[in-house]
Amino acid sequence: MGLTNIRIQHAVGQGFFHAAELHEGSALRLRYVYDCGAMTKYQAARSNSIKEYLKSAGARSKIDLLFISHVHADHLNGLPQLLDSKKGVAVDTIVLPFFNVADRLIAYARDAIEDPATLLDDFYREFVIDPTTALSGFRPRQILFMVPGGPDSPGAPDVDGGRPEGPDGHDIQGLRDEKGQVTWKPLGRGWINSPNGRPRAESALPGPIVATLPDSIGLVSPSIDPNLGLWLLSPFVDPAVDAQQAVFFRALLKALNHGVSAKAKMKAAALKPWLAVSANLRDLVTNRAGDLTQAYSAVSKNLNITSMCLYSGPLPDGVVRPEGHYGTFGTWNAQGKGGIAWLGTGDAALKEKARRRRFLAHFCKLLDEVVTLTVPHHGSEGNFDAELLTKIDPSFCIVAADAIGTWRHPGTAVVQAVASHGLFLSVVTSDTKSCVREEVMIG
């Protein structure tokens, strides 16, 4: 009886929808999703992909872990259909980066320009106003906000001295199966805290448990057979640039004060307290999108918002186990040359050397296991550097993208870099023939 990870990159067009299951023998151990959305132009492809997933998962099945990489609508606007209370699946735990108000407003402003129909999306608007409240509507048991581990972060979890090390101050874990074993548990160095500063998440309060975790803490699914090891889901948070957010706030203040008398103009020091009032934030995103798009123009050429990457694969523990990989990439069938893990990069700004080095250092002990890499930001040249291919050395690269205006997704330089490294590039569009399905095995 072995461990099998089945994962699918769904054909949703310009967007992202990755769904996977972990099986031990014939038993389902874990079901997880990383992002679910697409731009309005591809809403039919998005809807059809979600319908196919729901049909496969079964009526009112449960997703153990839902990961949201970042705020852009094309990565999360499929959630209302996916988690619909009547026709969708339920969700136990939602994991996402902590997005401050600047992150959320910058993303919303971008979408208002590039995909104006997004402004009519009630869920997305509520998410921008208050992610916790918006996600609580799906009735998860837990909402976990990931934050960067900082310059002294120990990086992704590993086995220290042959024994996995757990975090401190937590009562966070997955559901229990029929035998009473948890489906997943946190692993790594650091503290788990609730947003109000108490060291333990308050499960007795109404609504979901809400907690914050450093990205040095991952989530592992223990096998029933201990000889199969642990399956690790390890995040990395690539944060926004503070200086960039300051530029946005200055431009927003200018837009809000336009046409206002000198006496009534808002002072710079008053802007953030003003935005902290839910009613003001709601009015801004509902009625004053023009002010947001004007402010966005100040940062759009140098844009980076917080984004969460995710490793999904074995936790290296020094034990050599038989591994296998088989994938269908569009109409092509292929087997990986080594490793069985998947590494998703969201919209991380990995072209910038310092950020790329932090990303590589965070995952350094896991990179040998990576067989499939998703290229950041739909294959944008502005988020990619060929060092990713050299250091990670995957067998396959995936770009989730489709035609949008003059966008170059994937960029020519990205395609050339992948080809020159002798790697396979699969572009997943809105055409179901481009879908990627991988099955990897341990034992």
Coordinates of C-alpha atoms in Angstrom, one line a residue:
M1 CA 0.0 0.0 0.0
G2 CA 1.7 3.2 -1.2
L3 CA 1.0 7.0 -1.1
T4 CA -0.3 8.6 -4.3
N5 CA -0.7 12.3 -5.1
I6 CA -3.1 13.1 -8.0
R7 CA -3.0 16.7 -9.1
I8 CA -4.7 18.6 -11.9
Q9 CA -4.0 22.0 -13.4
H10 CA -7.5 22.9 -14.7
A11 CA -8.0 24.7 -18.0
V12 CA -9.6 28.0 -16.8
G13 CA -7.9 30.4 -19.2
Q14 CA -6.2 33.5 -17.8
G15 CA -6.4 32.5 -14.1
F16 CA -5.4 29.6 -11.9
F17 CA -7.1 26.5 -10.5
H18 CA -5.0 23.7 -9.1
A19 CA -6.7 20.8 -7.3
A20 CA -5.1 17.7 -5.8
E21 CA -5.8 14.6 -3.6
L22 CA -3.5 12.5 -1.5
H23 CA -4.4 8.8 -1.2
E24 CA -2.9 6.0 0.8
G25 CA -3.8 2.8 -0.9
S26 CA -7.5 3.2 -1.8
A27 CA -8.2 5.6 1.1
L28 CA -8.4 9.3 0.5
R29 CA -6.2 11.0 3.1
L30 CA -6.3 14.7 2.0
R31 CA -8.0 17.0 -0.6
Y32 CA -6.6 20.4 -1.3
V33 CA -6.9 23.3 -3.8
Y34 CA -4.5 26.1 -4.6
D35 CA -6.4 29.1 -6.1
C36 CA -9.6 29.0 -8.1
G37 CA -10.4 31.8 -10.5
A38 CA -10.1 33.3 -14.0
M39 CA -10.7 36.6 -15.7
T40 CA -14.2 37.4 -16.8
K41 CA -13.4 36.7 -20.4
Y42 CA -12.9 33.1 -19.4
Q43 CA -15.8 32.7 -16.9
A44 CA -17.3 29.9 -19.0
A45 CA -14.1 27.9 -18.9
R46 CA -13.8 28.6 -15.2
S47 CA -17.3 27.5 -14.5
N48 CA -17.0 24.3 -16.6
S49 CA -13.8 23.4 -14.9
I50 CA -15.3 23.8 -11.4
K51 CA -18.4 21.8 -12.5
E52 CA -16.1 19.0 -13.6
Y53 CA -14.2 19.1 -10.3
L54 CA -17.4 19.0 -8.3
K55 CA -18.6 16.1 -10.3
S56 CA -15.3 14.2 -9.7
A57 CA -15.1 15.1 -5.9
G58 CA -18.7 14.2 -5.3
A59 CA -21.7 16.1 -3.8
R60 CA -20.9 17.9 -0.6
S61 CA -17.4 16.5 -0.3
K62 CA -15.0 18.5 1.8
I63 CA -11.7 20.2 0.8
D64 CA -9.3 19.8 3.7
L65 CA -7.1 22.7 2.7
L66 CA -7.8 25.7 0.4
F67 CA -4.8 27.8 -0.4
I68 CA -5.2 31.3 -1.8
S69 CA -2.0 32.7 -3.2
H70 CA -2.9 36.4 -3.5
V71 CA -5.7 39.0 -3.9
H72 CA -6.2 39.2 -7.6
A73 CA -9.7 38.2 -8.7
D74 CA -8.4 35.7 -11.4
H75 CA -7.1 33.6 -8.6
L76 CA -10.1 33.5 -6.3
N77 CA -13.3 34.6 -8.0
G78 CA -14.3 30.9 -8.6
L79 CA -14.6 30.3 -4.8
P80 CA -18.4 31.2 -4.6
Q81 CA -19.2 28.4 -7.2
L82 CA -16.6 26.0 -5.8
L83 CA -17.9 26.4 -2.2
D84 CA -21.6 27.0 -2.9
S85 CA -23.6 25.8 0.0
K86 CA -26.0 23.8 -2.2
K87 CA -24.0 22.6 -5.2
G88 CA -20.4 23.0 -4.2
V89 CA -18.0 21.4 -1.7
A90 CA -17.4 22.3 1.9
V91 CA -14.0 23.6 3.1
D92 CA -12.4 22.8 6.5
T93 CA -9.4 25.2 6.5
I94 CA -8.4 28.2 4.4
V95 CA -4.8 29.2 4.2
L96 CA -3.7 32.6 2.7
P97 CA -1.1 35.3 3.2
F98 CA -1.9 38.2 5.5
F99 CA -2.9 41.0 3.1
N100 CA -2.9 44.5 4.5
V101 CA -5.3 47.1 3.2
A102 CA -2.8 48.5 0.6
D103 CA -2.4 45.0 -0.9
R104 CA -6.1 44.6 -1.2
L105 CA -6.8 48.1 -2.7
I106 CA -3.9 47.9 -5.2
A107 CA -5.2 44.5 -6.4
Y108 CA -8.7 45.8 -6.6
A109 CA -7.6 48.9 -8.5
R110 CA -5.7 46.8 -11.0
D111 CA -8.7 44.5 -11.6
A112 CA -10.9 47.6 -12.0
I113 CA -8.7 48.6 -15.0
E114 CA -7.9 45.3 -16.5
D115 CA -11.1 43.4 -15.9
P116 CA -13.9 46.0 -15.1
A117 CA -16.6 43.3 -14.6
T118 CA -14.8 42.4 -11.4
L119 CA -16.4 45.4 -9.8
L120 CA -19.7 43.6 -10.0
D121 CA -18.4 40.6 -8.1
D122 CA -19.9 40.8 -4.6
F123 CA -17.6 38.2 -3.1
Y124 CA -14.5 39.8 -4.4
R125 CA -15.5 43.2 -3.2
E126 CA -16.3 41.8 0.3
F127 CA -12.9 40.1 0.3
V128 CA -11.1 43.3 -0.4
I129 CA -13.0 45.0 2.4
D130 CA -12.5 42.2 5.0
P131 CA -11.0 38.8 3.9
T132 CA -11.9 37.1 7.2
T133 CA -15.5 38.1 7.1
A134 CA -15.8 37.2 3.4
L135 CA -14.2 33.8 3.8
S136 CA -16.2 33.1 7.0
G137 CA -19.3 33.1 4.7
F138 CA -18.1 29.7 3.4
R139 CA -18.2 28.4 7.0
P140 CA -14.6 27.0 7.3
R141 CA -13.5 25.6 10.6
Q142 CA -10.2 27.5 10.5
I143 CA -8.7 30.4 8.6
L144 CA -4.9 30.6 8.8
F145 CA -3.0 33.7 7.7
M146 CA 0.6 33.2 6.7
V147 CA 3.2 35.9 7.3
P148 CA 6.9 36.1 6.1
G149 CA 9.3 34.4 8.5
G150 CA 11.6 37.4 8.3
P151 CA 15.4 37.6 7.8
D152 CA 16.1 35.0 10.6
S153 CA 13.5 32.5 9.3
P154 CA 14.7 28.9 9.4
G155 CA 13.0 28.3 6.1
A156 CA 10.7 25.5 5.1
P157 CA 10.2 22.6 7.7
D158 CA 12.7 19.8 7.7
V159 CA 13.7 16.9 9.9
D160 CA 16.0 17.9 12.6
G161 CA 18.1 15.1 14.0
G162 CA 15.7 12.5 12.5
R163 CA 12.6 13.9 14.4
P164 CA 10.1 16.3 12.9
E165 CA 9.8 19.5 15.0
G166 CA 6.4 21.0 15.7
P167 CA 5.6 24.7 16.3
D168 CA 4.8 26.2 19.7
G169 CA 1.5 27.7 21.0
H170 CA -1.0 26.0 18.8
D171 CA -4.2 23.9 18.8
I172 CA -4.4 24.0 15.0
Q173 CA -4.7 20.7 13.1
G174 CA -6.8 18.9 10.4
L175 CA -9.9 16.8 10.9
R176 CA -9.6 13.3 12.2
D177 CA -10.2 10.3 10.0
E178 CA -12.3 7.2 10.9
K179 CA -9.3 5.8 12.9
G180 CA -8.9 9.0 14.9
Q181 CA -5.7 10.1 13.1
V182 CA -5.4 13.8 12.0
T183 CA -5.4 14.4 8.3
W184 CA -2.7 17.1 8.7
K185 CA -0.8 18.9 11.4
P186 CA 1.5 21.9 11.5
L187 CA 5.3 21.3 11.4
G188 CA 8.2 23.7 11.6
R189 CA 9.8 26.3 13.9
G190 CA 7.8 29.3 15.1
W191 CA 4.7 30.4 17.0
I192 CA 1.1 30.1 16.0
N193 CA -0.8 33.1 17.3
S194 CA -4.4 34.4 17.0
P195 CA -4.7 38.0 15.6
N196 CA -5.5 39.4 19.1
G197 CA -2.2 38.3 20.4
R198 CA -3.4 35.3 22.5
P199 CA -1.0 32.4 22.1
R200 CA -3.8 29.9 21.4
A201 CA -6.5 30.1 18.7
E202 CA -9.9 30.6 20.3
S203 CA -12.0 27.7 19.1
A204 CA -14.7 28.5 21.7
L205 CA -15.7 31.7 20.0
P206 CA -18.4 31.8 17.3
G207 CA -17.2 31.5 13.7
P208 CA -14.0 30.0 12.5
I209 CA -10.7 29.7 14.4
V210 CA -8.5 32.5 13.0
A211 CA -4.7 32.3 13.5
T212 CA -1.5 33.7 12.1
L213 CA 1.5 31.5 11.3
P214 CA 5.0 32.3 10.0
D215 CA 5.8 30.6 6.7
S216 CA 8.5 28.6 8.4
I217 CA 5.6 26.4 9.5
G218 CA 4.2 24.0 7.0
L219 CA 1.4 21.4 7.1
V220 CA 2.1 17.7 6.9
S221 CA -0.2 14.8 6.3
P222 CA 1.1 11.7 8.2
S223 CA 0.7 8.4 6.6
I224 CA -1.1 5.5 8.3
D225 CA 2.0 3.4 7.4
P226 CA 4.9 5.3 9.0
N227 CA 7.3 3.8 6.5
L228 CA 5.8 6.1 3.8
G229 CA 6.9 9.2 5.6
L230 CA 5.2 12.6 5.6
W231 CA 3.6 14.6 2.8
L232 CA 4.4 18.3 3.2
L233 CA 2.5 21.4 2.1
S234 CA 5.0 24.2 2.7
P235 CA 4.2 27.9 2.0
F236 CA 6.5 30.8 1.3
V237 CA 5.2 34.4 1.4
D238 CA 6.7 36.9 -0.9
P239 CA 5.7 40.3 0.6
A240 CA 4.8 43.6 -1.0
V241 CA 7.3 46.4 -1.1
D242 CA 6.6 48.9 1.7
A243 CA 7.9 51.9 -0.4
Q244 CA 5.6 51.0 -3.2
Q245 CA 2.6 50.9 -0.9
A246 CA 3.6 54.4 0.4
V247 CA 3.6 55.7 -3.1
F248 CA 0.1 54.3 -3.6
F249 CA -1.2 55.8 -0.4
R250 CA 0.2 59.3 -1.4
A251 CA -1.5 59.0 -4.8
L252 CA -4.8 57.8 -3.2
L253 CA -4.8 60.7 -0.7
K254 CA -4.3 63.1 -3.6
A255 CA -7.3 61.5 -5.5
L256 CA -9.5 61.6 -2.4
N257 CA -8.7 65.3 -1.8
H258 CA -9.3 66.3 -5.4
G259 CA -12.0 69.0 -5.5
V260 CA -12.2 69.2 -1.7
S261 CA -11.9 72.6 0.0
A262 CA -8.6 73.2 1.7
K263 CA -10.2 73.1 5.1
A264 CA -11.9 69.7 4.5
K265 CA -8.8 68.0 2.9
M266 CA -7.7 64.9 4.6
K267 CA -4.3 65.0 6.2
A268 CA -1.7 62.3 5.3
A269 CA -1.7 61.0 8.9
A270 CA -5.4 60.5 8.9
L271 CA -5.6 58.3 5.8
K272 CA -4.7 54.9 7.4
P273 CA -7.1 55.4 10.4
W274 CA -9.8 56.4 7.9
L275 CA -9.2 53.2 5.9
A276 CA -9.4 51.2 9.1
V277 CA -13.1 52.1 9.4
S278 CA -15.1 49.4 7.5
A279 CA -17.7 51.9 6.3
N280 CA -15.1 54.1 4.7
L281 CA -13.4 51.2 3.0
R282 CA -16.7 49.9 1.7
D283 CA -17.6 53.3 0.3
L284 CA -14.2 53.6 -1.4
V285 CA -14.4 50.2 -3.2
T286 CA -18.1 50.5 -4.0
N287 CA -18.4 54.2 -5.0
R288 CA -15.0 55.6 -5.6
A289 CA -13.2 53.1 -7.8
G290 CA -12.0 55.9 -10.0
D291 CA -9.9 57.3 -7.1
L292 CA -8.3 53.8 -6.7
T293 CA -7.5 53.4 -10.4
Q294 CA -5.9 56.9 -10.4
A295 CA -3.8 55.9 -7.4
Y296 CA -2.9 52.6 -9.0
S297 CA -1.3 54.5 -12.0
A298 CA 1.4 55.7 -9.6
V299 CA 2.6 52.1 -9.0
S300 CA 1.4 50.0 -11.9
K301 CA 4.8 50.0 -13.6
N302 CA 6.6 48.6 -10.5
L303 CA 3.8 46.5 -9.0
N304 CA 4.3 43.8 -6.5
I305 CA 1.7 42.6 -4.0
T306 CA 2.0 39.9 -1.4
S307 CA 1.9 36.4 -2.9
M308 CA 2.1 32.9 -1.4
C309 CA 4.0 30.1 -3.1
L310 CA 3.4 26.4 -2.2
Y311 CA 5.5 23.3 -2.2
S312 CA 3.6 20.0 -2.3
G313 CA 5.7 16.9 -1.9
P314 CA 7.5 14.5 0.4
L315 CA 9.2 15.8 3.5
P316 CA 12.9 14.7 3.0
D317 CA 13.9 12.6 6.0
G318 CA 17.0 10.8 4.8
V319 CA 15.1 7.6 4.0
V320 CA 15.2 6.5 0.3
R321 CA 11.8 5.3 -0.9
P322 CA 10.7 4.1 -4.3
E323 CA 9.1 7.1 -6.2
G324 CA 7.3 7.4 -9.5
H325 CA 5.9 10.1 -11.7
Y326 CA 3.5 10.0 -14.6
G327 CA 1.9 13.0 -16.2
T328 CA -0.4 14.0 -19.0
F329 CA 0.5 17.5 -20.3
G330 CA -2.1 18.4 -22.8
T331 CA -1.9 15.6 -25.4
W332 CA 1.6 14.6 -24.3
N333 CA 2.4 11.8 -21.8
A334 CA 5.7 12.1 -19.9
Q335 CA 7.5 10.8 -16.9
G336 CA 9.7 13.0 -14.6
K337 CA 13.5 12.4 -14.5
G338 CA 13.6 12.6 -10.7
G339 CA 11.6 13.9 -7.8
I340 CA 7.8 14.0 -7.5
A341 CA 7.0 17.3 -5.8
W342 CA 5.0 20.3 -7.2
L343 CA 6.0 23.9 -6.6
G344 CA 3.5 26.7 -7.2
T345 CA 4.7 30.3 -7.3
G346 CA 1.5 32.4 -7.6
D347 CA 2.4 35.9 -8.6
A348 CA 5.7 36.1 -6.7
A349 CA 8.1 38.7 -7.9
L350 CA 11.0 36.3 -8.5
K351 CA 12.8 38.3 -11.1
E352 CA 14.2 40.5 -8.4
K353 CA 17.4 38.9 -7.1
A354 CA 16.9 39.5 -3.4
R355 CA 13.4 38.1 -3.4
R356 CA 14.5 35.1 -5.6
R357 CA 17.3 34.3 -3.2
R358 CA 15.0 34.3 -0.2
F359 CA 12.6 32.0 -2.1
L360 CA 15.4 29.6 -3.0
A361 CA 16.9 29.7 0.5
H362 CA 13.5 29.0 2.0
F363 CA 12.9 25.9 -0.1
C364 CA 16.6 24.9 -0.4
K365 CA 16.2 21.5 1.3
L366 CA 13.1 20.6 -0.8
L367 CA 14.2 21.6 -4.3
D368 CA 15.7 18.2 -5.2
E369 CA 12.2 16.7 -4.9
V370 CA 10.6 19.2 -7.4
V371 CA 9.6 17.7 -10.7
T372 CA 7.0 20.3 -11.7
L373 CA 7.3 24.1 -11.4
T374 CA 4.6 26.6 -12.2
V375 CA 6.2 29.7 -13.7
P376 CA 5.3 32.9 -11.7
H377 CA 2.6 35.3 -12.8
H378 CA 1.3 33.3 -15.8
G379 CA 4.8 33.3 -17.3
S380 CA 5.4 37.0 -17.1
E381 CA 9.0 38.1 -17.9
G382 CA 8.6 40.7 -15.1
N383 CA 8.5 37.9 -12.5
F384 CA 10.9 35.3 -13.9
D385 CA 14.6 34.7 -14.0
A386 CA 16.4 31.7 -15.5
E387 CA 18.2 31.0 -12.2
L388 CA 14.9 29.4 -11.1
L389 CA 15.4 26.7 -13.7
T390 CA 19.1 26.2 -12.8
K391 CA 18.6 26.0 -9.1
I392 CA 15.3 24.0 -9.1
D393 CA 16.0 21.9 -12.2
P394 CA 12.4 20.7 -12.7
S395 CA 11.4 18.3 -15.5
F396 CA 8.3 20.2 -16.3
C397 CA 7.2 23.9 -16.3
I398 CA 3.6 25.0 -16.3
V399 CA 2.2 28.3 -17.3
A400 CA -1.5 29.0 -16.6
A401 CA -2.5 31.7 -19.2
D402 CA -4.6 32.6 -22.2
A403 CA -5.0 35.5 -24.6
I404 CA -5.7 38.9 -23.0
G405 CA -5.1 41.9 -25.1
T406 CA -1.4 42.5 -25.8
W407 CA -0.2 40.6 -22.6
R408 CA 2.8 38.3 -23.2
H409 CA 1.8 35.4 -21.1
P410 CA 4.1 33.5 -21.3
G411 CA 6.8 35.9 -22.4
T412 CA 9.2 35.1 -25.2
A413 CA 12.2 35.2 -22.9
V414 CA 10.5 32.7 -20.5
V415 CA 9.8 30.3 -23.3
Q416 CA 13.3 30.6 -24.6
A417 CA 14.8 30.0 -21.2
V418 CA 12.7 26.9 -20.6
A419 CA 13.5 25.5 -24.0
S420 CA 17.3 26.3 -23.7
H421 CA 17.3 24.3 -20.4
G422 CA 15.9 21.3 -22.3
L423 CA 12.7 21.4 -20.2
F424 CA 9.1 20.7 -21.1
L425 CA 6.8 23.8 -21.0
S426 CA 3.0 23.2 -20.8
V427 CA 0.7 26.2 -21.3
V428 CA -2.7 25.6 -19.8
T429 CA -5.3 27.7 -21.5
S430 CA -9.1 27.7 -21.6
D431 CA -9.0 24.6 -23.9
T432 CA -9.6 21.4 -21.9
K433 CA -7.1 19.7 -24.2
S434 CA -4.4 21.7 -22.4
C435 CA -5.2 20.4 -18.9
V436 CA -2.3 18.9 -17.0
R437 CA -2.9 15.7 -14.9
E438 CA -0.1 14.2 -12.8
E439 CA 0.0 11.1 -10.6
V440 CA 3.0 10.5 -8.4
M441 CA 3.7 7.6 -6.1
I442 CA 5.7 6.7 -3.0
G443 CA 6.3 3.1 -2.0

